C-alpha cells in the first residue's frame, strides 16, 4: 500500500526464473510483438485499400485483426517493462483496467465470430437473399455492437471490482485477468452472479450460435452440389480454425484460475506465454494463407517489394 498516493500496488509473482534471462526474454517478446502488429495491420490495410475486399466477411476479419492488435497492446508493453524491472508491480486500479480491456476484447472476439458465422450461413444457405440481408448498414451495426456491448458489460464489473477492499497483494500471474478476484477480502455474491451472466452473454451463447450456424452450413453443404461444398470449405475453414484457437484460449483462461495452485510456476509461465502469443499471431497467418482474395493481394504486395 502506497500511503502517499493512497494507491494499492500488486506484485505480479508469475515471472519465476525469467529474471535470469530477462534481456533475452525482452528481445524475443519485443520482436514477437512487432510481428503481431505488422502481420495484423498489413492485412487490415489491404482490406481497407482494395475495393474488392470491402465485403462483409473481410470487414469482420479486419475487425478481428484490430482486436488482436488491441489485445497484444494491452499486455505486451507492460510485460516488456516487467521483464527488465527489478520488481514486477502494478497498481490495483491499473490491474482492473488491464483486465477490463482484456475481457472487453475477448467478448468482442466471440461476438465478431458469431457475426461471421451468420454471414457465412446466409452466403452459403441463402445466396439469393445475401445482398439484401448483409447490407453495409447491417454489417456496421454488427461490428459496432460487437465492440460496444462487451465494453459496457465489462465496465460494470470493472467499476464494482475497483471499489472492493483488497486483502492479498500478490498474484502468481504475468498480467491481470480474472485471477485478481483472489486479491479481494470478500467477493460479493452479486458480482459472482454478474460474472456468470457476462460469461454466458459474451462467450457461451455466441459459441452455441456459432456451432449451430456451422452445423446448418455443414448439413446444407452435404446435401448440395460439389461447388457449394467447395465454397463452404474454403470460406468456413479459416473461421473454424480461429474459433478453435480462441475457444482453447478461453478455456485455459477460465480453468487456470481454478487450478492455479495445482500447476507449477514454470508450467504456468509457459502456458501463459503461449496463450498471448499464438492467438494474435495465428489470426493473420490463417486468414492471410487460407482466404484466397487476401492471399492474392499479399502475394502481389511481396512480389512488388522484391521486384
CSV table of C-alpha atoms in Angstrom, one decimal:
chain,number,residue,atom,x,y,z
A,1,UNK,CA,0.0,0.0,0.0
A,2,UNK,CA,1.4,3.4,-1.0
A,3,UNK,CA,0.4,5.8,1.7
A,4,UNK,CA,1.5,8.9,-0.2
A,5,UNK,CA,-1.0,8.5,-3.0
A,6,UNK,CA,-3.3,6.1,-1.2
A,7,UNK,CA,-2.8,3.6,-4.0
A,8,UNK,CA,-2.7,-0.2,-3.6
A,9,UNK,CA,0.1,-1.9,-5.6
A,10,UNK,CA,0.0,-5.6,-6.6
A,11,UNK,CA,3.1,-7.8,-7.0
A,12,UNK,CA,3.0,-10.0,-10.2
A,13,UNK,CA,4.8,-13.0,-8.9
A,14,UNK,CA,4.4,-15.2,-12.0
A,15,UNK,CA,7.8,-14.5,-13.6
A,16,UNK,CA,9.7,-17.2,-11.6
A,17,UNK,CA,13.1,-17.9,-13.2
A,18,UNK,CA,12.6,-15.5,-16.1
A,19,UNK,CA,14.7,-12.7,-14.4
A,20,UNK,CA,17.8,-14.8,-15.2
A,21,UNK,CA,17.1,-14.4,-18.9
A,22,UNK,CA,15.3,-11.1,-18.7
A,23,UNK,CA,17.1,-9.4,-21.6
A,24,UNK,CA,16.7,-12.4,-23.9
A,25,UNK,CA,13.1,-12.6,-23.0
A,26,UNK,CA,12.7,-8.9,-23.6
A,27,UNK,CA,14.2,-9.1,-27.1
A,28,UNK,CA,12.2,-12.2,-28.1
A,29,UNK,CA,8.9,-10.8,-26.8
A,30,UNK,CA,9.6,-7.4,-28.4
A,31,UNK,CA,10.2,-9.0,-31.8
A,32,UNK,CA,7.1,-11.1,-31.5
A,33,UNK,CA,5.0,-8.0,-30.5
A,34,UNK,CA,6.4,-6.2,-33.6
A,35,UNK,CA,5.5,-9.2,-35.8
A,36,UNK,CA,2.0,-9.3,-34.4
A,37,UNK,CA,1.4,-5.6,-35.0
A,38,UNK,CA,2.9,-5.8,-38.6
A,39,UNK,CA,1.1,-9.0,-39.6
A,40,UNK,CA,-2.3,-7.9,-38.4
A,41,UNK,CA,-2.1,-4.3,-39.6
A,42,UNK,CA,-0.8,-5.4,-43.0
A,43,UNK,CA,-4.0,-7.4,-43.7
A,44,UNK,CA,-6.2,-4.6,-42.2
A,45,UNK,CA,-4.6,-2.1,-44.6
A,46,UNK,CA,-5.1,-4.4,-47.5
A,47,UNK,CA,-8.8,-4.8,-46.7
A,48,UNK,CA,-9.0,-1.0,-46.3
A,49,UNK,CA,-7.3,-0.2,-49.6
A,50,UNK,CA,-8.7,-2.8,-52.0
A,51,UNK,CA,-12.3,-2.3,-53.1
A,52,UNK,CA,-12.9,-6.0,-53.8
A,53,UNK,CA,-12.3,-6.7,-50.1
A,54,UNK,CA,-15.0,-4.3,-49.0
A,55,UNK,CA,-17.3,-7.2,-48.4
A,56,UNK,CA,-18.9,-8.3,-45.0
A,57,UNK,CA,-16.7,-11.2,-44.5
A,58,UNK,CA,-13.5,-9.2,-44.9
A,59,UNK,CA,-14.8,-6.3,-42.8
A,60,UNK,CA,-15.4,-8.8,-40.0
A,61,UNK,CA,-11.9,-10.2,-40.5
A,62,UNK,CA,-10.4,-6.7,-40.3
A,63,UNK,CA,-12.3,-6.1,-37.0
A,64,UNK,CA,-10.9,-9.3,-35.6
A,65,UNK,CA,-7.4,-8.4,-36.5
A,66,UNK,CA,-7.8,-5.0,-34.9
A,67,UNK,CA,-8.9,-6.8,-31.8
A,68,UNK,CA,-5.6,-8.9,-32.0
A,69,UNK,CA,-3.7,-5.6,-32.0
A,70,UNK,CA,-5.6,-4.2,-29.1
A,71,UNK,CA,-5.2,-7.5,-27.2
A,72,UNK,CA,-1.5,-7.5,-27.6
A,73,UNK,CA,-1.0,-3.8,-26.9
A,74,UNK,CA,-2.9,-4.3,-23.6
A,75,UNK,CA,-0.4,-7.0,-22.5
A,76,UNK,CA,2.9,-6.7,-24.2
A,77,UNK,CA,4.2,-3.2,-23.3
A,78,UNK,CA,3.6,-3.9,-19.5
A,79,UNK,CA,5.1,-7.3,-19.9
A,80,UNK,CA,8.2,-5.9,-21.6
A,81,UNK,CA,8.7,-3.4,-18.8
A,82,UNK,CA,8.3,-6.1,-16.2
A,83,UNK,CA,11.0,-8.3,-17.9
A,84,UNK,CA,13.7,-5.6,-17.3
A,85,UNK,CA,12.4,-4.3,-14.0
A,86,UNK,CA,13.7,-5.3,-10.6
A,87,UNK,CA,10.2,-5.5,-9.2
A,88,UNK,CA,7.1,-6.6,-11.2
A,89,UNK,CA,4.3,-4.4,-9.7
A,90,UNK,CA,1.1,-2.8,-10.9
A,91,UNK,CA,-1.4,-0.6,-9.1
A,92,UNK,CA,-4.7,-2.3,-8.3
A,93,UNK,CA,-6.7,0.2,-10.4
A,94,UNK,CA,-4.4,-0.4,-13.4
A,95,UNK,CA,-4.7,-4.1,-12.9
A,96,UNK,CA,-8.5,-3.8,-13.0
A,97,UNK,CA,-8.2,-1.6,-16.2
A,98,UNK,CA,-6.0,-4.2,-17.9
A,99,UNK,CA,-8.5,-6.9,-17.1
A,100,UNK,CA,-11.3,-4.7,-18.4
A,101,UNK,CA,-9.5,-4.3,-21.8
A,102,UNK,CA,-8.6,-8.0,-21.8
A,103,UNK,CA,-12.2,-9.2,-21.3
A,104,UNK,CA,-13.8,-6.5,-23.5
A,105,UNK,CA,-11.6,-7.6,-26.4
A,106,UNK,CA,-12.3,-11.3,-25.7
A,107,UNK,CA,-16.0,-10.7,-25.6
A,108,UNK,CA,-15.9,-8.7,-28.8
A,109,UNK,CA,-14.0,-11.5,-30.5
A,110,UNK,CA,-16.7,-14.0,-29.7
A,111,UNK,CA,-19.4,-11.7,-31.0
A,112,UNK,CA,-17.5,-11.0,-34.2
A,113,UNK,CA,-17.0,-14.7,-34.7
A,114,UNK,CA,-20.8,-15.1,-34.2
A,115,UNK,CA,-21.5,-12.4,-36.8
A,116,UNK,CA,-19.0,-14.1,-39.2
A,117,UNK,CA,-20.8,-17.4,-38.8
A,118,UNK,CA,-24.1,-15.8,-39.6
A,119,UNK,CA,-22.6,-14.1,-42.6
A,120,UNK,CA,-21.3,-17.5,-43.9
A,121,UNK,CA,-24.7,-19.1,-43.2
A,122,UNK,CA,-26.5,-16.5,-45.2
A,123,UNK,CA,-23.9,-16.6,-48.0
A,124,UNK,CA,-24.0,-20.4,-48.4
A,125,UNK,CA,-27.5,-21.3,-47.4
A,126,UNK,CA,-29.4,-18.3,-48.7
A,127,UNK,CA,-27.2,-16.9,-51.5
A,128,UNK,CA,-30.1,-15.1,-53.3
A,129,UNK,CA,-31.0,-13.2,-50.2
A,130,UNK,CA,-27.4,-12.4,-49.2
A,131,UNK,CA,-27.2,-8.9,-50.8
A,132,UNK,CA,-30.5,-7.9,-49.1
A,133,UNK,CA,-29.7,-9.3,-45.7
A,134,UNK,CA,-26.0,-8.4,-45.4
A,135,UNK,CA,-26.1,-4.8,-46.3
A,136,UNK,CA,-23.4,-2.4,-45.4
A,137,UNK,CA,-25.5,-0.8,-42.7
A,138,UNK,CA,-26.2,-4.2,-41.2
A,139,UNK,CA,-22.5,-5.1,-41.2
A,140,UNK,CA,-21.7,-1.8,-39.5
A,141,UNK,CA,-24.3,-2.4,-36.8
A,142,UNK,CA,-22.9,-5.9,-36.1
A,143,UNK,CA,-19.4,-4.5,-35.8
A,144,UNK,CA,-20.4,-1.6,-33.5
A,145,UNK,CA,-22.4,-3.9,-31.3
A,146,UNK,CA,-19.6,-6.5,-31.1
A,147,UNK,CA,-17.3,-3.7,-29.8
A,148,UNK,CA,-19.7,-1.7,-27.6
A,149,UNK,CA,-21.7,-4.4,-25.9
A,150,UNK,CA,-18.7,-6.1,-24.2
A,151,UNK,CA,-17.3,-2.7,-23.2
A,152,UNK,CA,-20.4,-1.7,-21.3
A,153,UNK,CA,-20.9,-5.1,-19.7
A,154,UNK,CA,-17.3,-5.5,-18.6
A,155,UNK,CA,-17.2,-1.8,-17.5
A,156,UNK,CA,-19.9,-2.5,-14.9
A,157,UNK,CA,-17.8,-5.4,-13.5
A,158,UNK,CA,-14.6,-3.3,-13.5
A,159,UNK,CA,-16.2,-0.4,-11.6
A,160,UNK,CA,-17.6,-2.7,-9.0
A,161,UNK,CA,-14.3,-4.6,-8.6
A,162,UNK,CA,-12.3,-1.3,-8.3
A,163,UNK,CA,-14.4,-0.5,-5.1
A,164,UNK,CA,-13.8,-3.8,-3.3
A,165,UNK,CA,-11.4,-4.0,-0.4
A,166,UNK,CA,-8.2,-5.9,-1.1
A,167,UNK,CA,-6.5,-8.2,1.4
A,168,UNK,CA,-4.0,-10.0,-0.7
A,169,UNK,CA,-1.2,-8.2,-2.7
A,170,UNK,CA,0.4,-11.0,-4.7
A,171,UNK,CA,-0.7,-12.6,-7.9
A,172,UNK,CA,1.1,-15.6,-9.4
A,173,UNK,CA,0.5,-14.4,-12.9
A,174,UNK,CA,2.2,-12.3,-15.7
A,175,UNK,CA,-0.7,-10.0,-16.3
A,176,UNK,CA,-4.1,-9.2,-14.8
A,177,UNK,CA,-7.0,-11.4,-15.7
A,178,UNK,CA,-9.8,-12.9,-13.6
A,179,UNK,CA,-7.2,-14.0,-11.1
A,180,UNK,CA,-7.5,-10.6,-9.4
A,181,UNK,CA,-10.6,-11.9,-7.7
A,182,UNK,CA,-8.2,-13.7,-5.4
A,183,UNK,CA,-6.9,-10.3,-4.1
A,184,UNK,CA,-10.3,-9.4,-2.6
A,185,UNK,CA,-11.1,-9.9,1.0
A,186,UNK,CA,-14.7,-10.9,0.1
A,187,UNK,CA,-16.2,-11.2,-3.4
A,188,UNK,CA,-19.9,-10.2,-3.2
A,189,UNK,CA,-22.3,-12.9,-4.5
A,190,UNK,CA,-23.9,-10.4,-6.8
A,191,UNK,CA,-20.6,-9.8,-8.5
A,192,UNK,CA,-20.1,-13.5,-9.0
A,193,UNK,CA,-23.5,-13.9,-10.5
A,194,UNK,CA,-22.8,-10.9,-12.8
A,195,UNK,CA,-19.6,-12.6,-13.9
A,196,UNK,CA,-21.6,-15.7,-14.8
A,197,UNK,CA,-24.0,-13.5,-16.7
A,198,UNK,CA,-21.1,-12.0,-18.7
A,199,UNK,CA,-19.6,-15.4,-19.4
A,200,UNK,CA,-23.0,-16.6,-20.8
A,201,UNK,CA,-23.7,-13.4,-22.7
A,202,UNK,CA,-20.3,-12.8,-24.2
A,203,UNK,CA,-19.0,-16.4,-24.7
A,204,UNK,CA,-21.3,-19.3,-24.2
A,205,UNK,CA,-24.4,-18.0,-26.1
A,206,UNK,CA,-22.3,-16.7,-29.1
A,207,UNK,CA,-20.4,-20.1,-29.1
A,208,UNK,CA,-23.7,-22.0,-29.2
A,209,UNK,CA,-24.9,-19.8,-32.1
A,210,UNK,CA,-21.6,-20.3,-34.0
A,211,UNK,CA,-21.8,-24.0,-33.6
A,212,UNK,CA,-25.5,-24.0,-34.7
A,213,UNK,CA,-24.7,-21.9,-37.8
A,214,UNK,CA,-21.8,-24.0,-38.9
A,215,UNK,CA,-23.7,-27.2,-38.3
A,216,UNK,CA,-26.5,-25.9,-40.6
A,217,UNK,CA,-23.9,-25.0,-43.2
A,218,UNK,CA,-22.4,-28.5,-43.0
A,219,UNK,CA,-25.8,-30.2,-43.4
A,220,UNK,CA,-26.9,-28.0,-46.3
A,221,UNK,CA,-23.5,-28.3,-48.0
A,222,UNK,CA,-23.5,-32.0,-47.7
A,223,UNK,CA,-26.9,-32.1,-49.5
A,224,UNK,CA,-25.8,-29.7,-52.2
A,225,UNK,CA,-23.5,-29.9,-55.2
A,226,UNK,CA,-19.7,-30.1,-55.2
A,227,UNK,CA,-19.2,-26.3,-55.9
A,228,UNK,CA,-21.3,-25.4,-52.8
A,229,UNK,CA,-19.2,-27.8,-50.6
A,230,UNK,CA,-16.0,-26.3,-52.0
A,231,UNK,CA,-17.2,-22.8,-51.3
A,232,UNK,CA,-18.2,-23.8,-47.7
A,233,UNK,CA,-14.8,-25.4,-47.1
A,234,UNK,CA,-12.8,-22.5,-48.5
A,235,UNK,CA,-14.6,-19.8,-46.6
A,236,UNK,CA,-15.5,-21.6,-43.3
A,237,UNK,CA,-12.3,-23.5,-42.6
A,238,UNK,CA,-10.3,-20.3,-41.6
A,239,UNK,CA,-13.1,-19.2,-39.3
A,240,UNK,CA,-13.3,-22.6,-37.6
A,241,UNK,CA,-9.6,-22.7,-37.1
A,242,UNK,CA,-9.7,-19.3,-35.4
A,243,UNK,CA,-12.7,-20.4,-33.4
A,244,UNK,CA,-10.9,-23.5,-32.1
A,245,UNK,CA,-7.8,-21.4,-31.3
A,246,UNK,CA,-9.8,-18.8,-29.4
A,247,UNK,CA,-12.0,-21.3,-27.6
A,248,UNK,CA,-8.9,-23.1,-26.4
A,249,UNK,CA,-7.6,-19.8,-25.2
A,250,UNK,CA,-10.8,-19.0,-23.3
A,251,UNK,CA,-10.9,-22.5,-21.7
A,252,UNK,CA,-7.4,-22.1,-20.5
A,253,UNK,CA,-8.2,-18.6,-19.1
A,254,UNK,CA,-11.2,-19.9,-17.1
A,255,UNK,CA,-9.6,-23.2,-15.9
A,256,UNK,CA,-6.2,-21.8,-15.0
A,257,UNK,CA,-7.7,-19.7,-12.1
A,258,UNK,CA,-9.3,-22.8,-10.7
A,259,UNK,CA,-6.2,-24.9,-11.0
A,260,UNK,CA,-3.6,-22.3,-10.2
A,261,UNK,CA,-2.5,-24.0,-7.0
A,262,UNK,CA,-2.1,-27.4,-8.8
A,263,UNK,CA,0.1,-26.1,-11.6
A,264,UNK,CA,3.8,-25.4,-11.2
A,265,UNK,CA,5.0,-21.9,-11.7
A,266,UNK,CA,7.2,-22.7,-14.7
A,267,UNK,CA,4.3,-24.5,-16.4
A,268,UNK,CA,2.0,-21.6,-15.8
A,269,UNK,CA,4.5,-19.2,-17.4
A,270,UNK,CA,5.0,-21.4,-20.5
A,271,UNK,CA,1.2,-21.8,-21.0
A,272,UNK,CA,0.5,-18.1,-20.4
A,273,UNK,CA,3.2,-17.0,-22.9
A,274,UNK,CA,1.8,-19.5,-25.5
A,275,UNK,CA,-1.7,-18.1,-24.9
A,276,UNK,CA,-0.7,-14.5,-25.5
A,277,UNK,CA,1.5,-15.4,-28.5
A,278,UNK,CA,-0.4,-18.0,-30.6
A,279,UNK,CA,-3.8,-16.4,-31.0
A,280,UNK,CA,-2.9,-12.9,-32.1
A,281,UNK,CA,-0.1,-14.3,-34.3
A,282,UNK,CA,-2.1,-17.1,-35.8
A,283,UNK,CA,-5.1,-15.0,-36.8
A,284,UNK,CA,-3.4,-13.0,-39.6
A,285,UNK,CA,-1.5,-16.2,-40.7
A,286,UNK,CA,-4.7,-18.2,-41.0
A,287,UNK,CA,-6.6,-15.5,-42.9
A,288,UNK,CA,-3.6,-14.5,-45.0
A,289,UNK,CA,-2.9,-18.0,-46.2
A,290,UNK,CA,-6.4,-19.5,-46.3
A,291,UNK,CA,-8.5,-16.6,-47.6
A,292,UNK,CA,-8.0,-16.7,-51.4
A,293,UNK,CA,-8.5,-12.9,-52.1
A,294,UNK,CA,-6.4,-11.8,-49.2
A,295,UNK,CA,-3.6,-14.2,-50.2
A,296,UNK,CA,-3.7,-12.8,-53.8
A,297,UNK,CA,-3.1,-9.3,-52.5
A,298,UNK,CA,-0.5,-10.4,-50.0
A,299,UNK,CA,1.4,-12.2,-52.8
A,300,UNK,CA,1.2,-9.2,-55.1
A,301,UNK,CA,2.4,-6.9,-52.3
A,302,UNK,CA,5.5,-9.0,-51.6
A,303,UNK,CA,6.2,-9.5,-55.3
A,304,UNK,CA,6.2,-5.8,-55.8
A,305,UNK,CA,8.6,-5.4,-52.9
A,306,UNK,CA,11.1,-7.9,-54.3
A,307,UNK,CA,11.0,-6.5,-57.8
